[in-house]
PDB file of C-alpha atoms in Angstrom:
ATOM      1  CA  UNK A 121     -30.502  21.816  24.181  1.00 47.00           C
ATOM      2  CA  UNK A 122     -31.083  18.289  22.937  1.00 51.00           C
ATOM      3  CA  UNK A 123     -32.359  19.542  19.551  1.00 53.00           C
ATOM      4  CA  UNK A 124     -29.264  21.742  19.142  1.00 52.00           C
ATOM      5  CA  UNK A 125     -27.009  18.796  19.896  1.00 53.00           C
ATOM      6  CA  UNK A 126     -28.828  16.695  17.308  1.00 63.00           C
ATOM      7  CA  UNK A 127     -28.522  19.475  14.695  1.00 60.00           C
ATOM      8  CA  UNK A 128     -24.769  19.753  15.378  1.00 59.00           C
ATOM      9  CA  UNK A 129     -24.355  15.984  14.970  1.00 64.00           C
ATOM     10  CA  UNK A 130     -26.260  16.133  11.691  1.00 67.00           C
ATOM     11  CA  UNK A 131     -24.133  19.053  10.453  1.00 65.00           C
ATOM     12  CA  UNK A 132     -20.900  17.243  11.334  1.00 66.00           C
ATOM     13  CA  UNK A 133     -22.089  14.074   9.593  1.00 71.00           C
ATOM     14  CA  UNK A 134     -22.915  16.112   6.479  1.00 71.00           C
ATOM     15  CA  UNK A 135     -19.482  17.759   6.526  1.00 71.00           C
ATOM     16  CA  UNK A 136     -17.762  14.381   6.896  1.00 73.00           C
ATOM     17  CA  UNK A 137     -19.766  12.955   3.992  1.00 78.00           C
ATOM     18  CA  UNK A 138     -18.898  15.891   1.695  1.00 79.00           C
ATOM     19  CA  UNK A 139     -15.273  15.791   2.839  1.00 80.00           C
ATOM     20  CA  UNK A 140     -15.000  12.139   1.806  1.00 84.00           C
ATOM     21  CA  UNK A 141     -16.606  12.910  -1.552  1.00 87.00           C
ATOM     22  CA  UNK A 142     -14.260  15.813  -2.274  1.00 86.00           C
ATOM     23  CA  UNK A 143     -11.154  13.756  -1.422  1.00 89.00           C
ATOM     24  CA  UNK A 144     -12.560  10.939  -3.551  1.00 92.00           C
ATOM     25  CA  UNK A 145     -12.987  13.320  -6.484  1.00 91.00           C
ATOM     26  CA  UNK A 146      -9.380  14.474  -5.979  1.00 91.00           C
ATOM     27  CA  UNK A 147      -8.216  10.864  -6.141  1.00 92.00           C
ATOM     28  CA  UNK A 148     -10.226  10.240  -9.302  1.00 95.00           C
ATOM     29  CA  UNK A 149      -8.759  13.377 -10.890  1.00 93.00           C
ATOM     30  CA  UNK A 150      -5.299  12.008 -10.186  1.00 93.00           C
ATOM     31  CA  UNK A 151      -6.238   8.720 -11.859  1.00 95.00           C
ATOM     32  CA  UNK A 152      -7.667  10.311 -15.018  1.00 95.00           C
ATOM     33  CA  UNK A 153      -4.324  11.029 -16.723  1.00 94.00           C
ATOM     34  CA  UNK A 154      -3.143   7.503 -15.915  1.00 95.00           C
ATOM     35  CA  UNK A 155      -6.223   5.997 -17.549  1.00 96.00           C
ATOM     36  CA  UNK A 156      -5.881   8.381 -20.512  1.00 95.00           C
ATOM     37  CA  UNK A 157      -2.262   7.249 -20.954  1.00 95.00           C
ATOM     38  CA  UNK A 158      -3.518   3.690 -21.372  1.00 95.00           C
ATOM     39  CA  UNK A 159      -6.047   4.692 -24.026  1.00 96.00           C
ATOM     40  CA  UNK A 160      -4.151   7.218 -26.160  1.00 94.00           C
ATOM     41  CA  UNK A 161      -0.616   8.236 -27.028  1.00 94.00           C
ATOM     42  CA  UNK A 162      -1.520  11.938 -26.786  1.00 93.00           C
ATOM     43  CA  UNK A 163      -1.289  11.912 -22.984  1.00 90.00           C
ATOM     44  CA  UNK A 164       2.270  11.306 -21.817  1.00 92.00           C
ATOM     45  CA  UNK A 165       2.830  12.139 -18.163  1.00 93.00           C
ATOM     46  CA  UNK A 166       5.999  11.402 -16.249  1.00 94.00           C
ATOM     47  CA  UNK A 167       6.256  10.584 -12.580  1.00 94.00           C
ATOM     48  CA  UNK A 168       7.099  14.239 -11.913  1.00 94.00           C
ATOM     49  CA  UNK A 169       3.859  15.329 -13.607  1.00 93.00           C
ATOM     50  CA  UNK A 170       1.843  13.039 -11.349  1.00 95.00           C
ATOM     51  CA  UNK A 171       3.770  14.276  -8.318  1.00 95.00           C
ATOM     52  CA  UNK A 172       3.128  17.947  -9.121  1.00 94.00           C
ATOM     53  CA  UNK A 173      -0.553  17.278  -9.832  1.00 94.00           C
ATOM     54  CA  UNK A 174      -0.869  15.307  -6.594  1.00 95.00           C
ATOM     55  CA  UNK A 175       0.757  18.117  -4.617  1.00 95.00           C
ATOM     56  CA  UNK A 176      -1.587  20.660  -6.220  1.00 95.00           C
ATOM     57  CA  UNK A 177      -4.600  18.507  -5.344  1.00 94.00           C
ATOM     58  CA  UNK A 178      -3.358  17.977  -1.781  1.00 94.00           C
ATOM     59  CA  UNK A 179      -2.745  21.695  -1.253  1.00 95.00           C
ATOM     60  CA  UNK A 180      -6.159  22.618  -2.629  1.00 93.00           C
ATOM     61  CA  UNK A 181      -7.798  19.972  -0.446  1.00 91.00           C
ATOM     62  CA  UNK A 182      -5.883  21.147   2.622  1.00 93.00           C
ATOM     63  CA  UNK A 183      -7.002  24.743   2.074  1.00 93.00           C
ATOM     64  CA  UNK A 184     -10.641  23.625   1.899  1.00 87.00           C
ATOM     65  CA  UNK A 185     -10.160  21.412   4.981  1.00 87.00           C
ATOM     66  CA  UNK A 186      -8.805  24.389   6.941  1.00 90.00           C
ATOM     67  CA  UNK A 187     -11.708  26.553   5.781  1.00 88.00           C
ATOM     68  CA  UNK A 188     -14.221  23.972   6.985  1.00 82.00           C
ATOM     69  CA  UNK A 189     -12.482  23.697  10.356  1.00 83.00           C
ATOM     70  CA  UNK A 190     -12.187  27.483  10.796  1.00 87.00           C
ATOM     71  CA  UNK A 191     -15.772  28.360   9.932  1.00 83.00           C
ATOM     72  CA  UNK A 192     -19.029  26.475   9.608  1.00 75.00           C
ATOM     73  CA  UNK A 193     -20.605  29.304   7.593  1.00 83.00           C
ATOM     74  CA  UNK A 194     -21.651  27.921   4.247  1.00 82.00           C
ATOM     75  CA  UNK A 195     -20.943  31.141   2.316  1.00 88.00           C
ATOM     76  CA  UNK A 196     -17.374  31.310   3.635  1.00 89.00           C
ATOM     77  CA  UNK A 197     -16.629  27.680   2.836  1.00 84.00           C
ATOM     78  CA  UNK A 198     -18.157  27.957  -0.658  1.00 87.00           C
ATOM     79  CA  UNK A 199     -16.143  31.132  -1.273  1.00 92.00           C
ATOM     80  CA  UNK A 200     -12.927  29.407  -0.243  1.00 91.00           C
ATOM     81  CA  UNK A 201     -13.853  26.386  -2.356  1.00 88.00           C
ATOM     82  CA  UNK A 202     -14.502  28.541  -5.443  1.00 93.00           C
ATOM     83  CA  UNK A 203     -11.383  30.651  -4.917  1.00 96.00           C
ATOM     84  CA  UNK A 204      -9.209  27.604  -4.353  1.00 94.00           C
ATOM     85  CA  UNK A 205     -10.676  25.903  -7.418  1.00 92.00           C
ATOM     86  CA  UNK A 206     -10.011  28.958  -9.573  1.00 96.00           C
ATOM     87  CA  UNK A 207      -6.444  29.304  -8.309  1.00 95.00           C
ATOM     88  CA  UNK A 208      -5.904  25.569  -8.857  1.00 93.00           C
ATOM     89  CA  UNK A 209      -7.082  25.828 -12.468  1.00 93.00           C
ATOM     90  CA  UNK A 210      -4.914  28.900 -13.138  1.00 93.00           C
ATOM     91  CA  UNK A 211      -1.770  27.240 -11.751  1.00 93.00           C
ATOM     92  CA  UNK A 212      -2.552  24.030 -13.626  1.00 90.00           C
ATOM     93  CA  UNK A 213      -3.074  25.900 -16.905  1.00 91.00           C
ATOM     94  CA  UNK A 214       0.171  27.816 -16.407  1.00 92.00           C
ATOM     95  CA  UNK A 215       2.136  24.647 -15.725  1.00 90.00           C
ATOM     96  CA  UNK A 216       0.501  22.796 -18.630  1.00 86.00           C
ATOM     97  CA  UNK A 217       0.809  25.313 -21.450  1.00 87.00           C
ATOM     98  CA  UNK A 218       2.241  28.549 -20.042  1.00 85.00           C
ATOM     99  CA  UNK A 219      -0.919  30.654 -20.356  1.00 80.00           C
ATOM    100  CA  UNK A 220       0.630  33.661 -18.590  1.00 79.00           C
ATOM    101  CA  UNK A 221       4.162  33.425 -19.988  1.00 74.00           C
TER     102      UNK A 221
END
């Protein structure tokens, strides 16, 4: 019983560490266009663009958070992560250049 408890604590610590990293990556992604705007004139985002991108990142992160809370199975969480990432990229591409229009 004690070994199982230790393994659960280790698994939860690993999940927390990855969760922090993923949210950190989301924050860095949100900062990239801002930095690019300082370096080149080719990137011109408005406040609405940052808001939409932030909402997309928050929704994608929330979906992954729910997946991690619902199931601890690695295959399920990785599947949700890949599916959410693909959907995120498709929506982003559509909003950016109208790929599907």
